[in-house]
Coordinates of C-alpha atoms and ligand atoms in Angstrom, one line a residue:
M1 CA -0.4 -0.1 0.1
S2 CA 1.3 3.7 -0.8
Y3 CA 0.1 6.8 0.0
K4 CA 0.9 10.3 -1.5
Q5 CA 1.4 11.7 2.0
T6 CA 1.1 10.4 5.3
K7 CA -1.3 12.5 7.3
V8 CA -0.4 13.7 10.9
L9 CA -2.9 14.4 13.2
T10 CA -1.8 16.3 16.5
V11 CA -3.3 16.0 19.8
D12 CA -2.6 19.2 21.3
N13 CA -3.7 18.5 25.1
V14 CA -3.6 14.9 26.2
S15 CA -5.6 15.3 29.1
G16 CA -9.6 15.3 29.4
D17 CA -12.0 13.1 27.5
L18 CA -9.9 12.3 24.3
K19 CA -12.6 10.2 22.8
K20 CA -14.5 13.5 22.1
L21 CA -11.7 14.7 19.5
S22 CA -12.4 14.7 16.0
V23 CA -8.6 13.6 15.5
I24 CA -9.3 10.3 17.8
K25 CA -12.5 9.3 16.4
D26 CA -11.2 9.8 13.0
A27 CA -8.0 7.6 13.8
A28 CA -10.0 4.7 15.4
L29 CA -12.6 4.7 12.6
W30 CA -9.8 4.1 10.2
I31 CA -8.1 1.2 12.4
K32 CA -11.7 -0.2 12.9
N33 CA -11.8 -0.4 9.2
G34 CA -8.8 -1.9 8.4
E35 CA -6.0 1.1 8.2
V36 CA -3.1 1.0 10.1
V37 CA -2.2 4.3 12.2
A38 CA 0.7 5.0 14.1
F39 CA -0.1 6.4 17.5
P40 CA 2.2 7.4 20.7
T41 CA 2.1 4.8 23.7
E42 CA 4.1 5.2 27.0
T43 CA 7.1 3.2 25.7
V44 CA 7.6 4.2 22.1
Y45 CA 5.3 5.1 19.0
G46 CA 3.2 2.0 17.9
L47 CA 1.8 1.1 14.4
G48 CA -1.8 0.0 15.1
G49 CA -3.9 -2.1 13.2
N50 CA -7.3 -4.2 13.8
V51 CA -6.2 -7.6 15.2
F52 CA -9.4 -9.3 13.3
L53 CA -8.2 -8.0 9.8
D54 CA -5.4 -10.0 7.9
E55 CA -5.5 -7.6 5.6
A56 CA -4.6 -4.7 8.1
I57 CA -2.1 -7.1 9.9
S58 CA -0.3 -8.0 6.6
Q59 CA -0.1 -4.1 6.0
I60 CA 1.7 -3.4 9.3
F61 CA 4.4 -5.9 8.2
E62 CA 4.8 -4.4 5.0
A63 CA 4.9 -1.0 6.0
K64 CA 7.8 -1.9 8.3
G65 CA 9.4 -4.6 6.0
R66 CA 9.0 -6.9 9.5
P67 CA 9.6 -10.7 8.9
Q68 CA 6.6 -12.7 8.8
D69 CA 7.6 -15.1 11.6
N70 CA 7.9 -12.1 14.1
P71 CA 4.4 -11.8 16.2
L72 CA 3.0 -8.6 17.1
I73 CA 1.7 -7.3 20.8
I74 CA -1.7 -6.9 20.7
H75 CA -2.9 -3.7 22.8
I76 CA -6.2 -3.6 24.6
A77 CA -7.7 -1.3 26.8
S78 CA -8.8 -3.5 30.1
K79 CA -8.1 -6.8 31.7
S80 CA -11.3 -7.9 31.0
Q81 CA -10.6 -7.4 27.0
A82 CA -7.5 -9.7 27.7
L83 CA -9.6 -12.2 29.2
D84 CA -11.7 -12.3 25.7
L85 CA -8.7 -13.3 23.9
I86 CA -6.8 -15.9 26.4
G87 CA -7.4 -19.0 27.9
A88 CA -7.7 -18.9 31.8
P89 CA -4.2 -17.5 32.8
P90 CA -2.0 -18.8 35.6
A91 CA -2.6 -16.8 38.9
Y92 CA 0.6 -14.9 39.0
A93 CA -0.4 -13.5 35.5
E94 CA -3.6 -12.2 36.9
L95 CA -1.3 -10.6 39.9
L96 CA 0.7 -8.9 37.1
M97 CA -1.9 -7.6 35.3
D98 CA -3.4 -6.0 38.5
Q99 CA 0.0 -4.7 39.3
F100 CA 1.2 -3.3 35.9
W101 CA -1.6 -2.6 33.7
P102 CA -1.9 -0.1 32.2
G103 CA 1.8 -0.1 31.8
P104 CA 5.0 -1.4 29.9
L105 CA 4.6 -5.0 30.9
T106 CA 3.5 -7.7 27.9
L107 CA 2.1 -11.1 28.6
V108 CA 2.4 -13.8 26.6
C109 CA -0.6 -16.2 27.3
V110 CA -2.3 -19.4 25.4
S111 CA -4.4 -17.8 22.4
K112 CA -8.2 -18.3 22.1
Q113 CA -7.3 -18.2 18.1
K114 CA -9.9 -15.4 18.0
V115 CA -7.1 -13.0 16.1
S116 CA -5.8 -13.0 12.7
E117 CA -3.0 -15.8 12.6
Y118 CA -0.7 -12.9 11.1
V119 CA -1.0 -11.5 14.5
T120 CA 0.7 -14.4 16.4
A121 CA 2.7 -15.9 13.6
G122 CA 0.9 -18.8 13.9
L123 CA 2.0 -19.6 17.2
H124 CA -0.6 -20.9 19.9
T125 CA -0.1 -18.0 22.2
V126 CA -0.6 -14.2 22.2
A127 CA 1.1 -11.2 23.4
I128 CA -0.9 -8.5 25.5
R129 CA -0.7 -5.6 26.9
V130 CA -2.8 -2.4 28.4
P131 CA -0.6 0.6 27.5
D132 CA -0.5 3.6 29.8
H133 CA -0.8 6.5 27.6
P134 CA -4.3 8.4 27.0
V135 CA -3.9 8.5 23.2
A136 CA -3.5 4.6 23.0
L137 CA -6.4 4.0 25.3
A138 CA -8.8 6.6 23.8
L139 CA -8.1 4.6 20.3
I140 CA -8.5 1.5 21.5
E141 CA -11.9 2.4 23.2
E142 CA -13.2 4.5 20.5
A143 CA -12.1 1.7 17.8
G144 CA -13.9 -0.9 19.9
V145 CA -11.2 -3.6 18.7
P146 CA -8.2 -4.8 20.2
I147 CA -5.1 -3.1 18.0
A148 CA -2.2 -5.2 17.3
A149 CA 1.0 -2.5 17.4
P150 CA 4.6 -3.3 17.0
S151 CA 7.0 -0.3 17.5
A152 CA 6.4 2.2 14.2
N153 CA 9.7 2.2 12.8
R154 CA 11.3 0.4 9.6
S155 CA 12.5 -3.1 11.2
G156 CA 15.9 -3.1 12.2
K157 CA 16.0 1.0 12.8
P158 CA 15.7 2.2 16.3
S159 CA 12.3 2.4 17.4
P160 CA 10.4 5.8 17.4
T161 CA 10.0 8.0 20.2
T162 CA 8.7 10.9 18.5
A163 CA 6.1 11.5 15.5
C164 CA 8.7 13.0 13.3
H165 CA 10.9 9.5 13.7
V166 CA 7.5 7.8 12.5
F167 CA 6.9 10.0 9.8
H168 CA 10.9 9.8 8.8
D169 CA 10.5 5.7 8.4
L170 CA 7.0 5.6 7.4
N171 CA 6.2 8.3 5.4
G172 CA 4.0 7.6 2.0
K173 CA 3.7 3.4 3.7
I174 CA 0.9 4.2 6.4
M175 CA -2.4 6.4 6.1
A176 CA -2.2 8.4 9.3
I177 CA 0.4 9.5 12.6
V178 CA -1.6 10.4 15.6
D179 CA 1.0 13.0 17.1
G180 CA 0.9 12.8 21.3
G181 CA 4.5 14.2 21.8
S182 CA 7.5 12.4 23.0
T183 CA 7.1 9.1 24.7
G184 CA 8.2 9.1 28.4
V185 CA 9.7 5.2 29.0
G186 CA 11.8 5.3 25.7
V187 CA 12.5 1.3 25.5
E188 CA 9.8 -1.1 24.7
S189 CA 7.9 -3.0 27.1
T190 CA 9.0 -6.1 29.2
V191 CA 7.9 -9.2 27.6
V192 CA 6.9 -12.2 30.1
D193 CA 6.2 -15.6 29.3
C194 CA 3.1 -16.7 31.4
T195 CA 2.3 -20.2 30.0
G196 CA 4.7 -22.2 32.5
E197 CA 4.5 -22.7 36.1
I198 CA 6.7 -19.2 36.8
P199 CA 6.9 -16.1 34.6
I200 CA 10.2 -16.0 32.2
I201 CA 11.4 -12.7 30.8
L202 CA 11.7 -13.0 27.2
R203 CA 12.6 -9.3 26.6
P204 CA 13.7 -6.8 29.1
G205 CA 11.9 -3.6 29.2
G206 CA 10.1 -0.8 31.4
V207 CA 9.0 -2.8 33.9
T208 CA 12.0 -4.1 35.7
K209 CA 12.9 -8.2 36.8
E210 CA 13.2 -6.5 40.4
Q211 CA 9.7 -4.9 40.2
I212 CA 8.3 -8.3 39.0
E213 CA 9.7 -10.3 41.6
Q214 CA 8.2 -8.1 44.3
V215 CA 5.0 -9.3 43.0
V216 CA 5.1 -12.8 42.5
G217 CA 8.7 -13.9 43.9
T218 CA 10.8 -16.1 41.6
V219 CA 11.0 -14.8 37.9
G220 CA 13.0 -16.3 35.3
I221 CA 15.0 -15.0 32.5
D222 CA 15.1 -16.6 28.9
K223 CA 18.6 -17.7 28.6
A224 CA 18.7 -16.8 25.2
L225 CA 19.3 -13.4 26.3
F226 CA 22.8 -14.2 27.6
E227 CA 23.8 -17.3 25.4
K228 CA 23.8 -16.6 21.7
S229 CA 23.8 -20.4 21.3
A230 CA 20.3 -20.6 22.3
A231 CA 17.2 -20.2 20.4
P232 CA 14.7 -17.1 22.0
K233 CA 11.4 -18.0 22.7
S234 CA 10.3 -14.7 21.5
P235 CA 10.6 -15.0 18.0
G236 CA 11.5 -11.1 17.6
M237 CA 14.7 -11.4 19.9
K238 CA 16.7 -13.1 17.1
Y239 CA 16.7 -10.2 14.7
T240 CA 19.3 -7.4 14.7
H241 CA 17.4 -4.5 15.9
Y242 CA 17.9 -0.7 17.0
A243 CA 21.0 -0.3 14.8
P244 CA 22.1 2.8 13.7
N245 CA 23.5 3.2 10.3
A246 CA 27.2 3.4 11.3
P247 CA 28.5 0.3 13.4
L248 CA 28.1 0.6 17.2
Q249 CA 30.6 -0.6 19.5
L250 CA 30.2 -1.2 23.5
V251 CA 33.4 -0.5 25.0
E252 CA 33.8 -1.4 28.8
G253 CA 36.9 -0.2 30.7
G254 CA 35.9 3.6 31.2
T255 CA 36.4 7.0 29.6
E256 CA 40.2 6.6 28.8
R257 CA 40.1 3.4 27.0
I258 CA 37.1 5.0 24.6
Q259 CA 39.4 7.8 24.2
Q260 CA 42.3 5.8 23.1
L261 CA 39.8 3.9 20.4
I262 CA 38.5 7.6 19.5
I263 CA 42.4 8.6 18.7
E264 CA 43.1 5.3 16.7
K265 CA 39.9 5.7 14.5
Q266 CA 40.6 9.2 13.9
G267 CA 43.8 8.3 13.1
E268 CA 42.4 6.1 10.1
G269 CA 40.4 9.1 8.9
M270 CA 37.2 8.3 10.7
R271 CA 34.6 10.3 11.7
V272 CA 33.8 9.1 15.3
G273 CA 30.9 9.4 17.7
V274 CA 30.6 8.6 21.2
L275 CA 27.6 7.8 23.2
A276 CA 28.1 9.4 26.7
T277 CA 26.3 10.5 29.6
E278 CA 25.8 13.9 31.0
E279 CA 28.2 13.0 33.5
S280 CA 31.0 12.0 31.1
Q281 CA 30.4 13.9 28.0
T282 CA 33.2 16.5 28.7
S283 CA 35.8 13.4 29.0
Y284 CA 36.1 12.9 25.3
Q285 CA 37.5 14.8 21.9
A286 CA 35.5 13.2 19.3
D287 CA 34.0 14.6 16.0
V288 CA 30.2 13.9 17.7
V289 CA 29.7 13.3 21.6
L290 CA 26.3 13.0 22.5
A291 CA 24.8 12.8 26.1
C292 CA 22.1 9.8 26.4
G293 CA 20.7 11.0 30.0
Q294 CA 22.4 10.9 33.2
R295 CA 23.9 7.5 34.4
A296 CA 22.7 8.5 37.8
H297 CA 19.2 8.1 36.5
L298 CA 19.3 5.1 34.2
Q299 CA 15.7 6.0 33.5
T300 CA 16.6 9.3 31.6
V301 CA 19.0 6.9 29.4
A302 CA 16.1 4.7 28.4
Q303 CA 14.2 7.6 27.6
K304 CA 17.0 9.4 25.3
L305 CA 18.6 6.0 23.8
Y306 CA 16.7 5.5 20.3
E307 CA 16.7 9.5 19.5
V308 CA 20.5 9.6 20.4
L309 CA 21.3 6.4 18.0
R310 CA 18.9 8.4 15.3
V311 CA 21.0 11.7 15.8
F312 CA 24.1 9.6 15.0
D313 CA 22.6 8.7 11.5
E314 CA 22.1 12.4 10.9
E315 CA 25.5 13.5 11.8
N316 CA 27.1 10.6 9.3
V317 CA 29.4 9.0 11.6
D318 CA 31.6 6.4 10.5
V319 CA 31.7 4.2 13.7
I320 CA 30.2 4.8 17.3
F321 CA 31.6 3.8 20.5
S322 CA 29.3 3.3 23.3
E323 CA 29.6 3.2 27.2
T324 CA 28.3 0.1 29.0
F325 CA 25.9 0.4 31.8
P326 CA 25.1 -1.6 35.0
Q327 CA 22.5 -4.6 33.9
E328 CA 20.3 -4.1 36.8
G329 CA 16.9 -2.3 37.1
V330 CA 16.2 -0.7 33.7
G331 CA 19.7 -1.0 32.9
L332 CA 19.1 -4.8 31.9
A333 CA 16.5 -3.1 28.8
I334 CA 19.2 -0.7 27.9
M335 CA 22.0 -3.1 27.7
N336 CA 19.8 -5.3 25.6
R337 CA 19.1 -3.1 22.9
L338 CA 22.6 -1.7 23.1
E339 CA 24.1 -5.1 22.4
K340 CA 21.6 -5.5 19.8
A341 CA 22.8 -2.2 17.8
A342 CA 26.3 -3.4 18.4
S343 CA 25.4 -7.1 17.0
G344 CA 26.9 -8.5 20.0
I345 CA 30.2 -6.6 20.2
I346 CA 31.6 -5.6 23.1
I347 CA 35.0 -4.3 23.5
R348 CA 36.6 -5.7 26.9
Ligands
LIG1 P1 7.8 -5.1 19.2 O1 6.3 -4.7 18.8 O2 8.5 -4.9 17.7 O3 8.5 -4.3 20.2 O4 7.8 -6.6 19.0 C1 7.3 -7.3 19.9 C2 8.0 -8.5 20.5 O5 7.2 -9.6 21.4 C3 9.0 -9.5 19.6 O6 9.8 -9.8 20.3 C4 8.0 -10.7 19.6 O7 8.8 -11.7 19.3 C5 7.5 -10.6 21.1 N1 6.3 -11.4 21.1 C6 4.8 -11.2 20.3 N2 4.3 -12.1 20.5 C7 4.8 -13.3 21.0 C8 4.4 -14.5 21.5 N3 3.2 -14.9 21.2 N4 5.2 -15.3 22.0 C9 6.5 -14.8 22.4 N5 7.2 -13.7 21.9 C10 6.1 -12.7 21.2
LIG2 MG1 10.3 -3.0 17.5

């Protein structure tokens, strides 16, 4: 499908009853009728389509260039809407819904097979969540159907945290974008498998392992997150993601080690970028040094990560060196995304 130009519909004020706005009414009707429309969630912008319509779902895959075997997350407005789509969930899954919805936590549960098989890539499970964003919730309620929505970027590129990023990647490929400002969390939802005895984290994200443990006790982590040889239980985790155009290399060993590498690469005539933090940015002499939030507040790093990766593309650097982050709290999700952007290469 191609469009002359993708429409951008702006929601100026995201408070009050958004369902009354003509922007929301229009976008919801388009989605209900099978168009795909991008919209903000609290994590990143999503590209939404009606879960019951095969054509809408295939259009999402086409617009993104997403591999067909990578299933989509279904966005719903309430727990009861989730229970319509899944078989009886384990008790711990209901505890997680009660505690974290609306919020950046996606649960993988047994599917009642009501949705288009393209949504689940033919799996017997579905991934579902209630987003914590007034625009997303108003759209789902007004459309009256669950909305499948992967991140609204071209596959492989950093996820979009502004409507402008979506426009850059998908202009002409989708009908419309609802612009509701920058997203708050900045990294995608945490994906948790709820089909076994204990919950297993398949993808780290906005809700941390520590937060989940506080509610349900023991939590597992899919070993594919740490061992390259293991096959991930979440199909999407096997793909390279989030990658800027220039190769990104994660560097352990502090600012001095990175400065040595900068000098080496500049010596070879390269234009060098550094992904630093507000605390460290003045320690580097490189061509482009970008502060990605504050190390002391990892949440701010998550929020800026994708935007910073996209700025490196605009700056046309030849190589990017990135600092590493502690793998705890939201740091686990940050490092997971950076490792993917770096194709697993860490200079130790
Ligand atoms: P995205 O929407 O692009 O942020 O990616 C959604 C993530 O959820 C991908 O890693 C998918 O592989 C994963 N996912 C979606 N549905 C399932 C499912 N039924 N089982 C396991 N993982 C899933
Ligand atoms: Mg994505």
